[in-house]
PDB file of C-alpha atoms in Angstrom:
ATOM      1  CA  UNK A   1     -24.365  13.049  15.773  1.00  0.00           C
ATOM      2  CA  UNK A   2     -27.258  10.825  17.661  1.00  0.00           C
ATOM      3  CA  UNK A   3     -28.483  10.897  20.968  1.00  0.00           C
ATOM      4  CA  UNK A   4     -28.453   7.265  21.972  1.00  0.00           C
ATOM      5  CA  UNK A   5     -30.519   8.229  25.579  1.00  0.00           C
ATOM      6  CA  UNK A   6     -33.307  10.691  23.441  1.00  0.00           C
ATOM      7  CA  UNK A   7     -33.507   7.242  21.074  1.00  0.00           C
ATOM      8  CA  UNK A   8     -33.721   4.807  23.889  1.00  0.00           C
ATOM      9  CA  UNK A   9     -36.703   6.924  25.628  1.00  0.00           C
ATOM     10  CA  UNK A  10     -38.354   7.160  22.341  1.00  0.00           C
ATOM     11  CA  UNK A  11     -38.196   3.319  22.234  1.00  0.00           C
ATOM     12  CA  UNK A  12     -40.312   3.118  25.493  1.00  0.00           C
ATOM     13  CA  UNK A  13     -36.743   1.797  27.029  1.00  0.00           C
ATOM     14  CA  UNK A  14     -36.467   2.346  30.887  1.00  0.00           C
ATOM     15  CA  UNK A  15     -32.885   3.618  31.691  1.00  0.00           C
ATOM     16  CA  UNK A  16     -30.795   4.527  35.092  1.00  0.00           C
ATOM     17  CA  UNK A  17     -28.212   7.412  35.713  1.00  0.00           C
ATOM     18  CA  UNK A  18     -26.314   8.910  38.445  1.00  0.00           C
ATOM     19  CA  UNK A  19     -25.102  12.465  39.355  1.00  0.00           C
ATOM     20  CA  UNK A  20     -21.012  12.747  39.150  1.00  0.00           C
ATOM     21  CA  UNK A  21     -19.600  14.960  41.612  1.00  0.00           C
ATOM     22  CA  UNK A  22     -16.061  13.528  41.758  1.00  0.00           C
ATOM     23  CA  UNK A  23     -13.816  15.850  39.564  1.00  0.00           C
ATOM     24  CA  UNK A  24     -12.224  12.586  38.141  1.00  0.00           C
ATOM     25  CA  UNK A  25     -12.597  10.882  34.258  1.00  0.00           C
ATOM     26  CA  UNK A  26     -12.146   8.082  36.353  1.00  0.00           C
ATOM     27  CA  UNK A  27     -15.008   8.221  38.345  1.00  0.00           C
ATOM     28  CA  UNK A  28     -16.811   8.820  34.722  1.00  0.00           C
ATOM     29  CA  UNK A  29     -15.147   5.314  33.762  1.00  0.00           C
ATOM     30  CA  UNK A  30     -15.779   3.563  37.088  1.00  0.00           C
ATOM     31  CA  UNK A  31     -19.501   4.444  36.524  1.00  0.00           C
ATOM     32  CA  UNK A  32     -19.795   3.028  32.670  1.00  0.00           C
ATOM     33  CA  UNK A  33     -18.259  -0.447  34.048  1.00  0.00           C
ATOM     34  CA  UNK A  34     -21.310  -0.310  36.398  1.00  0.00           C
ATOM     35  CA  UNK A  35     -23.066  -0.443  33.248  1.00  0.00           C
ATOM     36  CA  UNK A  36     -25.057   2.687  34.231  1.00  0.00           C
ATOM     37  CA  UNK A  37     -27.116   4.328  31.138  1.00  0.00           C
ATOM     38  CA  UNK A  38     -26.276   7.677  31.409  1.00  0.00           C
ATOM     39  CA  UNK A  39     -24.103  10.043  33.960  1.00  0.00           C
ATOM     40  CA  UNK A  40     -25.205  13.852  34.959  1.00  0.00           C
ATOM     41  CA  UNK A  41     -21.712  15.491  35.686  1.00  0.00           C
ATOM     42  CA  UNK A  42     -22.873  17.577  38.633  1.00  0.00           C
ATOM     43  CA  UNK A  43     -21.135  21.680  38.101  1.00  0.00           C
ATOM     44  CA  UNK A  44     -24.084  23.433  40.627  1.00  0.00           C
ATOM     45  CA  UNK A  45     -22.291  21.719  43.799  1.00  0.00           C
ATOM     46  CA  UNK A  46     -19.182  21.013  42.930  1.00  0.00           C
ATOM     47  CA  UNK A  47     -16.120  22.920  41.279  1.00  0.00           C
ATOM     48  CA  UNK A  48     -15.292  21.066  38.931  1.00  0.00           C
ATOM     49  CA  UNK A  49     -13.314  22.920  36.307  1.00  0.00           C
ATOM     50  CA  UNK A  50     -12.621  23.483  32.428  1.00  0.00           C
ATOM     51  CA  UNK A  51     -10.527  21.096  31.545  1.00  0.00           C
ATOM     52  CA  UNK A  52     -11.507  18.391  34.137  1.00  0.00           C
ATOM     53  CA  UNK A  53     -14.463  18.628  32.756  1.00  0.00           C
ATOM     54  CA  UNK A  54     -13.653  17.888  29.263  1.00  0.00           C
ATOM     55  CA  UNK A  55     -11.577  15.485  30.408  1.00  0.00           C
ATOM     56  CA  UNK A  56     -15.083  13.836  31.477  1.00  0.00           C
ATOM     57  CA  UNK A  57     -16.923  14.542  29.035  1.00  0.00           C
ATOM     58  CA  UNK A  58     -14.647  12.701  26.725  1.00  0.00           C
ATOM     59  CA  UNK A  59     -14.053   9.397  29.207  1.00  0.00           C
ATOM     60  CA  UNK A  60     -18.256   8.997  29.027  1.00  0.00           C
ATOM     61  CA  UNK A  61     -18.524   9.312  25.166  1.00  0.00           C
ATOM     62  CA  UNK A  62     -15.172   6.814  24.586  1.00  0.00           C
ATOM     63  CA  UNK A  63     -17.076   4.206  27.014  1.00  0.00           C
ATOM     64  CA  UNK A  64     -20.238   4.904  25.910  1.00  0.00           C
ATOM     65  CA  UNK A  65     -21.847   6.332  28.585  1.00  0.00           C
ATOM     66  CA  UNK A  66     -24.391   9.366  27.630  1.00  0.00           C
ATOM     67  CA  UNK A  67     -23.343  12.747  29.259  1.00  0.00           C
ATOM     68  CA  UNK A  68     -25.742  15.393  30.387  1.00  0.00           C
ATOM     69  CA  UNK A  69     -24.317  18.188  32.370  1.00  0.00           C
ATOM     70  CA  UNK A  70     -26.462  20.292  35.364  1.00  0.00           C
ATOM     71  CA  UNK A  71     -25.532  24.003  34.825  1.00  0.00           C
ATOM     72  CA  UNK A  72     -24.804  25.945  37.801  1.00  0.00           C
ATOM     73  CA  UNK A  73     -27.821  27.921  38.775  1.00  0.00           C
ATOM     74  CA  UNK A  74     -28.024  31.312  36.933  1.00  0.00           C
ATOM     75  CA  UNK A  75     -25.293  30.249  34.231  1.00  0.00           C
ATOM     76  CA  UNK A  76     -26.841  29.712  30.979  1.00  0.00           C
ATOM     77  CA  UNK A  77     -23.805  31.240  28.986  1.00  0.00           C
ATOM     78  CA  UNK A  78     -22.216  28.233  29.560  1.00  0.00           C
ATOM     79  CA  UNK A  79     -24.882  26.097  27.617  1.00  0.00           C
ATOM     80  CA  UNK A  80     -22.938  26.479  24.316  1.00  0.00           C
ATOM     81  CA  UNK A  81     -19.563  25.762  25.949  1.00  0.00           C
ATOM     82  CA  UNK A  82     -20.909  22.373  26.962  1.00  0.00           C
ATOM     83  CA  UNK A  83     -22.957  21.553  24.287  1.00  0.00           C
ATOM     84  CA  UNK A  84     -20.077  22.178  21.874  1.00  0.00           C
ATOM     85  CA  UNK A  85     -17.949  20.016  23.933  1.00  0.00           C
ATOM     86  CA  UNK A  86     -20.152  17.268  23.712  1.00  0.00           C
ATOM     87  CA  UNK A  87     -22.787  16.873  25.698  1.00  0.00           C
ATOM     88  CA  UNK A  88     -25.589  15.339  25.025  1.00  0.00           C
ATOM     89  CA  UNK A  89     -27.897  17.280  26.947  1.00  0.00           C
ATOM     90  CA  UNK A  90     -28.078  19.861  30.095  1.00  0.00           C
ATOM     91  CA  UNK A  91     -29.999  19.695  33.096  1.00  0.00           C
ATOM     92  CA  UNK A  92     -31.396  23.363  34.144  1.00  0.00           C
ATOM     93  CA  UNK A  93     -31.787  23.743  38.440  1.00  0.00           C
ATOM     94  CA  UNK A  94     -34.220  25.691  39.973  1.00  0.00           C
ATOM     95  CA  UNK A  95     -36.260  26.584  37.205  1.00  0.00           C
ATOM     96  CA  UNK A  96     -39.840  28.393  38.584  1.00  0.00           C
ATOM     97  CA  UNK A  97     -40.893  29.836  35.908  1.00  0.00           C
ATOM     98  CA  UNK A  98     -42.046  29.585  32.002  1.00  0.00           C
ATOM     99  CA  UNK A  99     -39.978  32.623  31.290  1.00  0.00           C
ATOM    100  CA  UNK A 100     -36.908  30.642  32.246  1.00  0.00           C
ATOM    101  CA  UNK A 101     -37.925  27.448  30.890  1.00  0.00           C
ATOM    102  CA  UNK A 102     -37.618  29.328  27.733  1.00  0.00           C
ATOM    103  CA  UNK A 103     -34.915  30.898  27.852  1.00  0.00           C
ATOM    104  CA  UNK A 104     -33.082  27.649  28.299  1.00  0.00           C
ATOM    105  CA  UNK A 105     -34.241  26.222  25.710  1.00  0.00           C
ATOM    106  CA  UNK A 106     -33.366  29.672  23.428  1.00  0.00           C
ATOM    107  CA  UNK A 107     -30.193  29.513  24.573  1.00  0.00           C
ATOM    108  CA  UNK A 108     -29.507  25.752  23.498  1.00  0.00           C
ATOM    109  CA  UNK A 109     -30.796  25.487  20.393  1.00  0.00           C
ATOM    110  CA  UNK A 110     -29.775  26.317  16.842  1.00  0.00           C
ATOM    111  CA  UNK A 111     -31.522  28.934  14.139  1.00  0.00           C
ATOM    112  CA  UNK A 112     -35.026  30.013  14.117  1.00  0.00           C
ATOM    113  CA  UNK A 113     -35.291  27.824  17.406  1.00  0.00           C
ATOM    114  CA  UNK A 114     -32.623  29.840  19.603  1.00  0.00           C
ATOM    115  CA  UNK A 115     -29.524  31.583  20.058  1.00  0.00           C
ATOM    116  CA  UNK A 116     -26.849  29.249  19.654  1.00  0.00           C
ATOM    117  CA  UNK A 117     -24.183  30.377  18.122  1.00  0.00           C
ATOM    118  CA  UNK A 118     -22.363  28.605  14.775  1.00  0.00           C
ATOM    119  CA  UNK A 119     -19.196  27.228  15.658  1.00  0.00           C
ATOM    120  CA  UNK A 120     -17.629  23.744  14.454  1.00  0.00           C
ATOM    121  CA  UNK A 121     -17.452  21.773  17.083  1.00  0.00           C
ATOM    122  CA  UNK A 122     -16.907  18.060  18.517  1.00  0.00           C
ATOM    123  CA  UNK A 123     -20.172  16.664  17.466  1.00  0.00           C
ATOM    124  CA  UNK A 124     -19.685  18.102  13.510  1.00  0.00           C
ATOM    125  CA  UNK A 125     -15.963  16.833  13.326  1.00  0.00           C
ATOM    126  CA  UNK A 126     -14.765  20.458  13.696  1.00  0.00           C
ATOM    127  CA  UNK A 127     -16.421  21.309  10.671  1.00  0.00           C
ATOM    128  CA  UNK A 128     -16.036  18.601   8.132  1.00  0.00           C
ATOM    129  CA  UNK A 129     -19.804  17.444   8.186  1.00  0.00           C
ATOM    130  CA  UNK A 130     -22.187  19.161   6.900  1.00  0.00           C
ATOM    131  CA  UNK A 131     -23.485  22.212   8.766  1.00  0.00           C
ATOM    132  CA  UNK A 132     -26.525  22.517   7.784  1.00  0.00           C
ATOM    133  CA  UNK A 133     -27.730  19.743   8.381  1.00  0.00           C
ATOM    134  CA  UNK A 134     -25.549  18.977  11.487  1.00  0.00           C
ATOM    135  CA  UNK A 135     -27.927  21.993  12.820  1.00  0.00           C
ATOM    136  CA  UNK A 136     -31.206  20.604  12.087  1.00  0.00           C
ATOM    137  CA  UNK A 137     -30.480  17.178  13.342  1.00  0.00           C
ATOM    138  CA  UNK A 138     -28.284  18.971  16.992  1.00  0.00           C
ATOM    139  CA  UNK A 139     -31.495  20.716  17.395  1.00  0.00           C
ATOM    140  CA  UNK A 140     -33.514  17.340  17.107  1.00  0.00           C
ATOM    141  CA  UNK A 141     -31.089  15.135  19.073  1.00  0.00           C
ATOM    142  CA  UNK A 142     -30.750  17.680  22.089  1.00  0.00           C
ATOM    143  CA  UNK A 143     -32.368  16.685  25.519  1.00  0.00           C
ATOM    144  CA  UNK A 144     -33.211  19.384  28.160  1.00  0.00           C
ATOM    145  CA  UNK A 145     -34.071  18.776  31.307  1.00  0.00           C
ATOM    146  CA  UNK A 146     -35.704  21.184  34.022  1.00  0.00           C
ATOM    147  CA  UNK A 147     -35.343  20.501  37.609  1.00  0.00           C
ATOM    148  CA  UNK A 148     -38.654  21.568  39.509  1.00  0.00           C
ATOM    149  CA  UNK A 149     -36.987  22.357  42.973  1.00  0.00           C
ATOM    150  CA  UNK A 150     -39.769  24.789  45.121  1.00  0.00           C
ATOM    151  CA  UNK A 151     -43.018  25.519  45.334  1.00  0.00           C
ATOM    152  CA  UNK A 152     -43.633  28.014  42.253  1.00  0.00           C
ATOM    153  CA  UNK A 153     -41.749  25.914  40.429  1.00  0.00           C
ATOM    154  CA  UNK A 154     -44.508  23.567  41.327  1.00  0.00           C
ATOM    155  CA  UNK A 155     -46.939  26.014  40.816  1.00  0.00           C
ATOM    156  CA  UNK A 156     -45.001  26.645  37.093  1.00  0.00           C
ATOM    157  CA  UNK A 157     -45.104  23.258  36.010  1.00  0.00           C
ATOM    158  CA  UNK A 158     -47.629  22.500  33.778  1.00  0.00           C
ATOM    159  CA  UNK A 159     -46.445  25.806  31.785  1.00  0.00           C
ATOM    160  CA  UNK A 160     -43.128  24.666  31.694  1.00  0.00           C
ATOM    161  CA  UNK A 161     -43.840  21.467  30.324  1.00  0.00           C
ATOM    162  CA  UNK A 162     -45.647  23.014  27.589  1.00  0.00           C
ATOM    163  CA  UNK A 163     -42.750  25.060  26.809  1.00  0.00           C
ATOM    164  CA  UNK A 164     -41.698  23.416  23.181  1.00  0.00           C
ATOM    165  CA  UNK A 165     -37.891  22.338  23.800  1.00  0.00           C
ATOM    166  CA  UNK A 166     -38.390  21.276  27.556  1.00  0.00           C
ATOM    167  CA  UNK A 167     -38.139  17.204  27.069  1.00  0.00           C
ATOM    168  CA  UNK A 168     -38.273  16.290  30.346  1.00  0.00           C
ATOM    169  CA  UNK A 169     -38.855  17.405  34.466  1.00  0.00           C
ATOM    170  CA  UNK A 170     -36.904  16.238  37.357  1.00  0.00           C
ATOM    171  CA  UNK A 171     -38.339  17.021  40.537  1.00  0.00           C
ATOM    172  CA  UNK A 172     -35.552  17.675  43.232  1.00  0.00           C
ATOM    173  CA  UNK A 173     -36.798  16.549  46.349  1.00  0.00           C
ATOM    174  CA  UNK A 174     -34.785  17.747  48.732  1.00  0.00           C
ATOM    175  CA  UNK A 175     -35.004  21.303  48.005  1.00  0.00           C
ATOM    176  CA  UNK A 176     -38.212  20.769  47.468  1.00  0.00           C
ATOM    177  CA  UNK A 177     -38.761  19.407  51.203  1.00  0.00           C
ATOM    178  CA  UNK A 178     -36.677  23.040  52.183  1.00  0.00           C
ATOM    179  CA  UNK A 179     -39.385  24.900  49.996  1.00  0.00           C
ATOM    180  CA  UNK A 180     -42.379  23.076  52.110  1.00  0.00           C
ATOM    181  CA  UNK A 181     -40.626  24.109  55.569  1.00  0.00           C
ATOM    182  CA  UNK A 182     -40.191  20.145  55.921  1.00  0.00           C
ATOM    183  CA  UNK A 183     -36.257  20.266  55.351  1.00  0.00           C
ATOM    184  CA  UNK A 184     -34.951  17.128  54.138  1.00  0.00           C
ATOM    185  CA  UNK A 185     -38.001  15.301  54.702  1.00  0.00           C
ATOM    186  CA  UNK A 186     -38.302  13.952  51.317  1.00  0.00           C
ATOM    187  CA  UNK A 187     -40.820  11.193  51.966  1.00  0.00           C
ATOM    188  CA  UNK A 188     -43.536  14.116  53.560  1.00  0.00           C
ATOM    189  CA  UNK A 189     -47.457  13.889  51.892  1.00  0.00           C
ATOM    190  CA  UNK A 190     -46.910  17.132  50.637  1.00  0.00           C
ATOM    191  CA  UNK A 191     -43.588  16.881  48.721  1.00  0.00           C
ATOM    192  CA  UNK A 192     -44.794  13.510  47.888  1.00  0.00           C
ATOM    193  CA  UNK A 193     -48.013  15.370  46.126  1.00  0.00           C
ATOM    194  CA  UNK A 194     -46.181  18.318  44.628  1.00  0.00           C
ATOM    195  CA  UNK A 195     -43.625  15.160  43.027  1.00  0.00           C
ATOM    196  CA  UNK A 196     -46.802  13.283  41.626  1.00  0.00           C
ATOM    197  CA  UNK A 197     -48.507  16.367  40.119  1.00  0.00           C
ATOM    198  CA  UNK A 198     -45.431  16.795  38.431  1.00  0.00           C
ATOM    199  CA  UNK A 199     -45.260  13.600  36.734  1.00  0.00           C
ATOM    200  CA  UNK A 200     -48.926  13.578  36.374  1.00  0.00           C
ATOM    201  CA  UNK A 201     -48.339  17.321  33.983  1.00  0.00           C
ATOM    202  CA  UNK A 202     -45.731  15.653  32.187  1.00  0.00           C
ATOM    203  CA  UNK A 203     -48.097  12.477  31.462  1.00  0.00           C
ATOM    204  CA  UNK A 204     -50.541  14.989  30.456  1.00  0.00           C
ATOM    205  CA  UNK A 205     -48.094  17.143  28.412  1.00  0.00           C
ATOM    206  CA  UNK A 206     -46.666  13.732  26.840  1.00  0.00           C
ATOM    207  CA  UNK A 207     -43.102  15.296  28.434  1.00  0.00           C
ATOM    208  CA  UNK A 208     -40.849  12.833  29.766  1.00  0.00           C
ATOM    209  CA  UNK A 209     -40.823  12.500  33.859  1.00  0.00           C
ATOM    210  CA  UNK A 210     -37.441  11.395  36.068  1.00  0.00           C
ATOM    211  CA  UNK A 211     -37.654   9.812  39.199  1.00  0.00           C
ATOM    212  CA  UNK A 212     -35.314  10.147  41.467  1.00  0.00           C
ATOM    213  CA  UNK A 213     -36.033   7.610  44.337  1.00  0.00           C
ATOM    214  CA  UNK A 214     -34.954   7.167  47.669  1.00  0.00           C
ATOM    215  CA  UNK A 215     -35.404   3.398  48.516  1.00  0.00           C
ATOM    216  CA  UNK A 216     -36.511   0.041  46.622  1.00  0.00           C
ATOM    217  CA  UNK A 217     -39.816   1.087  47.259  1.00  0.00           C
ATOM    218  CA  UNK A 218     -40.061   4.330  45.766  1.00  0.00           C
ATOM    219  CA  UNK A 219     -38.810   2.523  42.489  1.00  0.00           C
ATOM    220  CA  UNK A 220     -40.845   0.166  42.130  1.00  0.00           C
ATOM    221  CA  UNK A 221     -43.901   2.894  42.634  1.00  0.00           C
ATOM    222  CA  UNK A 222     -42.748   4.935  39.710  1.00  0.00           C
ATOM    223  CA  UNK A 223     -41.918   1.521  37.299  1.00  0.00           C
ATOM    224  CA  UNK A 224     -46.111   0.427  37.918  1.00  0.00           C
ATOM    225  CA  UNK A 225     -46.591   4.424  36.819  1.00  0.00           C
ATOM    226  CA  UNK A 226     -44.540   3.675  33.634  1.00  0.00           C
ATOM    227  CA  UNK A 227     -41.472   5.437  34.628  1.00  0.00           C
ATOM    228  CA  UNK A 228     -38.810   5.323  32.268  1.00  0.00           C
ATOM    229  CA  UNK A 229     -36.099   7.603  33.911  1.00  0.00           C
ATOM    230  CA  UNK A 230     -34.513   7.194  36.783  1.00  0.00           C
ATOM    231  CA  UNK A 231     -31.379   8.706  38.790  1.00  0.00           C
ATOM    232  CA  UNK A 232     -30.228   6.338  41.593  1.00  0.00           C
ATOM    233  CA  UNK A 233     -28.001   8.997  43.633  1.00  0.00           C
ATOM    234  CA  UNK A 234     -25.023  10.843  43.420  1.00  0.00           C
ATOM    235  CA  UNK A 235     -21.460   9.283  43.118  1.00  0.00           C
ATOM    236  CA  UNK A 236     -19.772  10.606  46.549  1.00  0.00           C
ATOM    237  CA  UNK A 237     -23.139   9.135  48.697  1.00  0.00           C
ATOM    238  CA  UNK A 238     -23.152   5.690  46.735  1.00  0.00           C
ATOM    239  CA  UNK A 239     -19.702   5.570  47.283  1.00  0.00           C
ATOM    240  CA  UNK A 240     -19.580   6.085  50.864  1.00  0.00           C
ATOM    241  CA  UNK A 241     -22.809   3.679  51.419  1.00  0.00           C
ATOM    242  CA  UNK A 242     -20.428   0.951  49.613  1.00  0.00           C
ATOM    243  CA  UNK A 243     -17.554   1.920  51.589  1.00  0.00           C
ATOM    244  CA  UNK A 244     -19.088   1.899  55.056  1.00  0.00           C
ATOM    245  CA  UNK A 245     -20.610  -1.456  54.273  1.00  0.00           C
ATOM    246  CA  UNK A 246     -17.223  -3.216  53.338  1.00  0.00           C
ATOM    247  CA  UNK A 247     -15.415  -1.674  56.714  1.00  0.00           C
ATOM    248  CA  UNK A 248     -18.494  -2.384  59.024  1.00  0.00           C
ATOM    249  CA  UNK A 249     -18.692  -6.128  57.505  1.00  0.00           C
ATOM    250  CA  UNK A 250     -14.732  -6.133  58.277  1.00  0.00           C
ATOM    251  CA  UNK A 251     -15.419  -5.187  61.754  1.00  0.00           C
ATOM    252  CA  UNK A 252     -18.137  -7.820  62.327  1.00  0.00           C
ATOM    253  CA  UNK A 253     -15.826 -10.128  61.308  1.00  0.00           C
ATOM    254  CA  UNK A 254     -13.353  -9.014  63.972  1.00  0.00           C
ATOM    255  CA  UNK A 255     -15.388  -9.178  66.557  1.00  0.00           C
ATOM    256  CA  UNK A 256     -16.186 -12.986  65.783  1.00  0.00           C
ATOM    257  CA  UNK A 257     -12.642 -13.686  66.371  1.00  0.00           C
ATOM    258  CA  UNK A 258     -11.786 -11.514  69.253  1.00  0.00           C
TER     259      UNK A 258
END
């Protein structure tokens, strides 16, 4: 197995994905002929189910998308599910504290490293590679990422970067802006400053850092910080920002020629 995103980052490469919401391989598809990096198929908003989900997991990897999967919160028994199924990588919500930081990464990994359990799976060709080594090089090529989403989890975040496992923080925001009493006001100084002393730990912890930004602006901020990861939205909002923009230019048009 390989883990063509993990690579890319560890080639300095700067790379863009989107949260999927839509329970649809298609959407999956539509989003690799974007030429997007990598996809995060969304399951803490959304109910998307078993074999939908497969179903995506399968349409990223056959158009060579890389799949990472956000847990729903409180659901880590479903790490191995999706890891097995092929996944490159989960993305852990609400995580506030070290303890469960680690227990993620327990949970994901293989041998003296964690609980996972041995099972052949997708990634090992059901069995007919090697095991051992498929489990030295799973544990190498897996990416975890922890979403910093409130204020202790703020507070938390230079010990969960220095968890051993944790690759990367993602600072959400918009919870964060509930968790600061300045609901969805994502662009306030003080989520602002609890979103750059998170990416200031993980320069410090030489952990990777995603950016999520809201505008043109906020982009080109984090690429003259040396950003290399970046989310641009989720599906069902870029979808309906492209939609309203073809009907309003439709109705523009209309009025011209009333």
């Amino acid at each position: 197995m390989s883990n063509s995103l993990k690579q890319r980052l560890g080639k300095g490469d700067t790379i863009t994905g989107i949260f999927c919401s839509t329970p649809a391989p298609l959407m999956i598809e539509l989003i690799a002929a974007a030429d997007f990096d990598f996809v995060i198929i969304d399951l803490e908003h959304t109910l998307i189910e078993g074999q939908q989900l497969e179903a995506m997991i399968l349409a990223a990897r056959s158009n060579g998308l890389s799949v990472l999967v956000r847990l729903p919160e409180n659901a880590l028994y479903r790490s191995v599910q999706l890891l097995d199924a092929g996944a490159e990588g989960l993305v852990f919500p609400r995580v506030s504290t070290v303890q469960q930081a680690e227990q993620a990464v327990y949970q994901c990994r293989y041998g003296t490293r964690g609980a996972r359990g041995l099972n052949s799976t997708r990634d090992n060709h059901y069995g007919r590679d090697n095991l051992a080594d498929y489990v030295s090089e799973a544990n190498s090529q897996l990416l975890l990422i922890m979403m910093i989403e409130d204020r202790t989890g703020v507070q938390a975040a230079d010990q969960i970067a220095a968890v051993d496992g944790v690759d990367m923080l993602l600072p959400g925001a918009a919870d964060l802006s509930q968790s600061f009493n300045f609901p969805w006001q994502t662009s306030h100084p003080e989520v602002q400053a609890a979103i750059e002393q998170i990416h200031t730990i993980c320069q410090r912890r030489q952990k990777g850092f995603c950016a999520l930004p809201r505008n043109q602006q906020e982009q080109q901020a984090w690429l003259e910080q040396g950003v290399q990861c970046f989310v641009a939205g989720d599906d069902r909002g870029i979808c309906r920002r492209a939609l309203t923009a073809v009907v309003n230019d439709f109705k523009e048009m209309v009025k011209k020629h009333v």
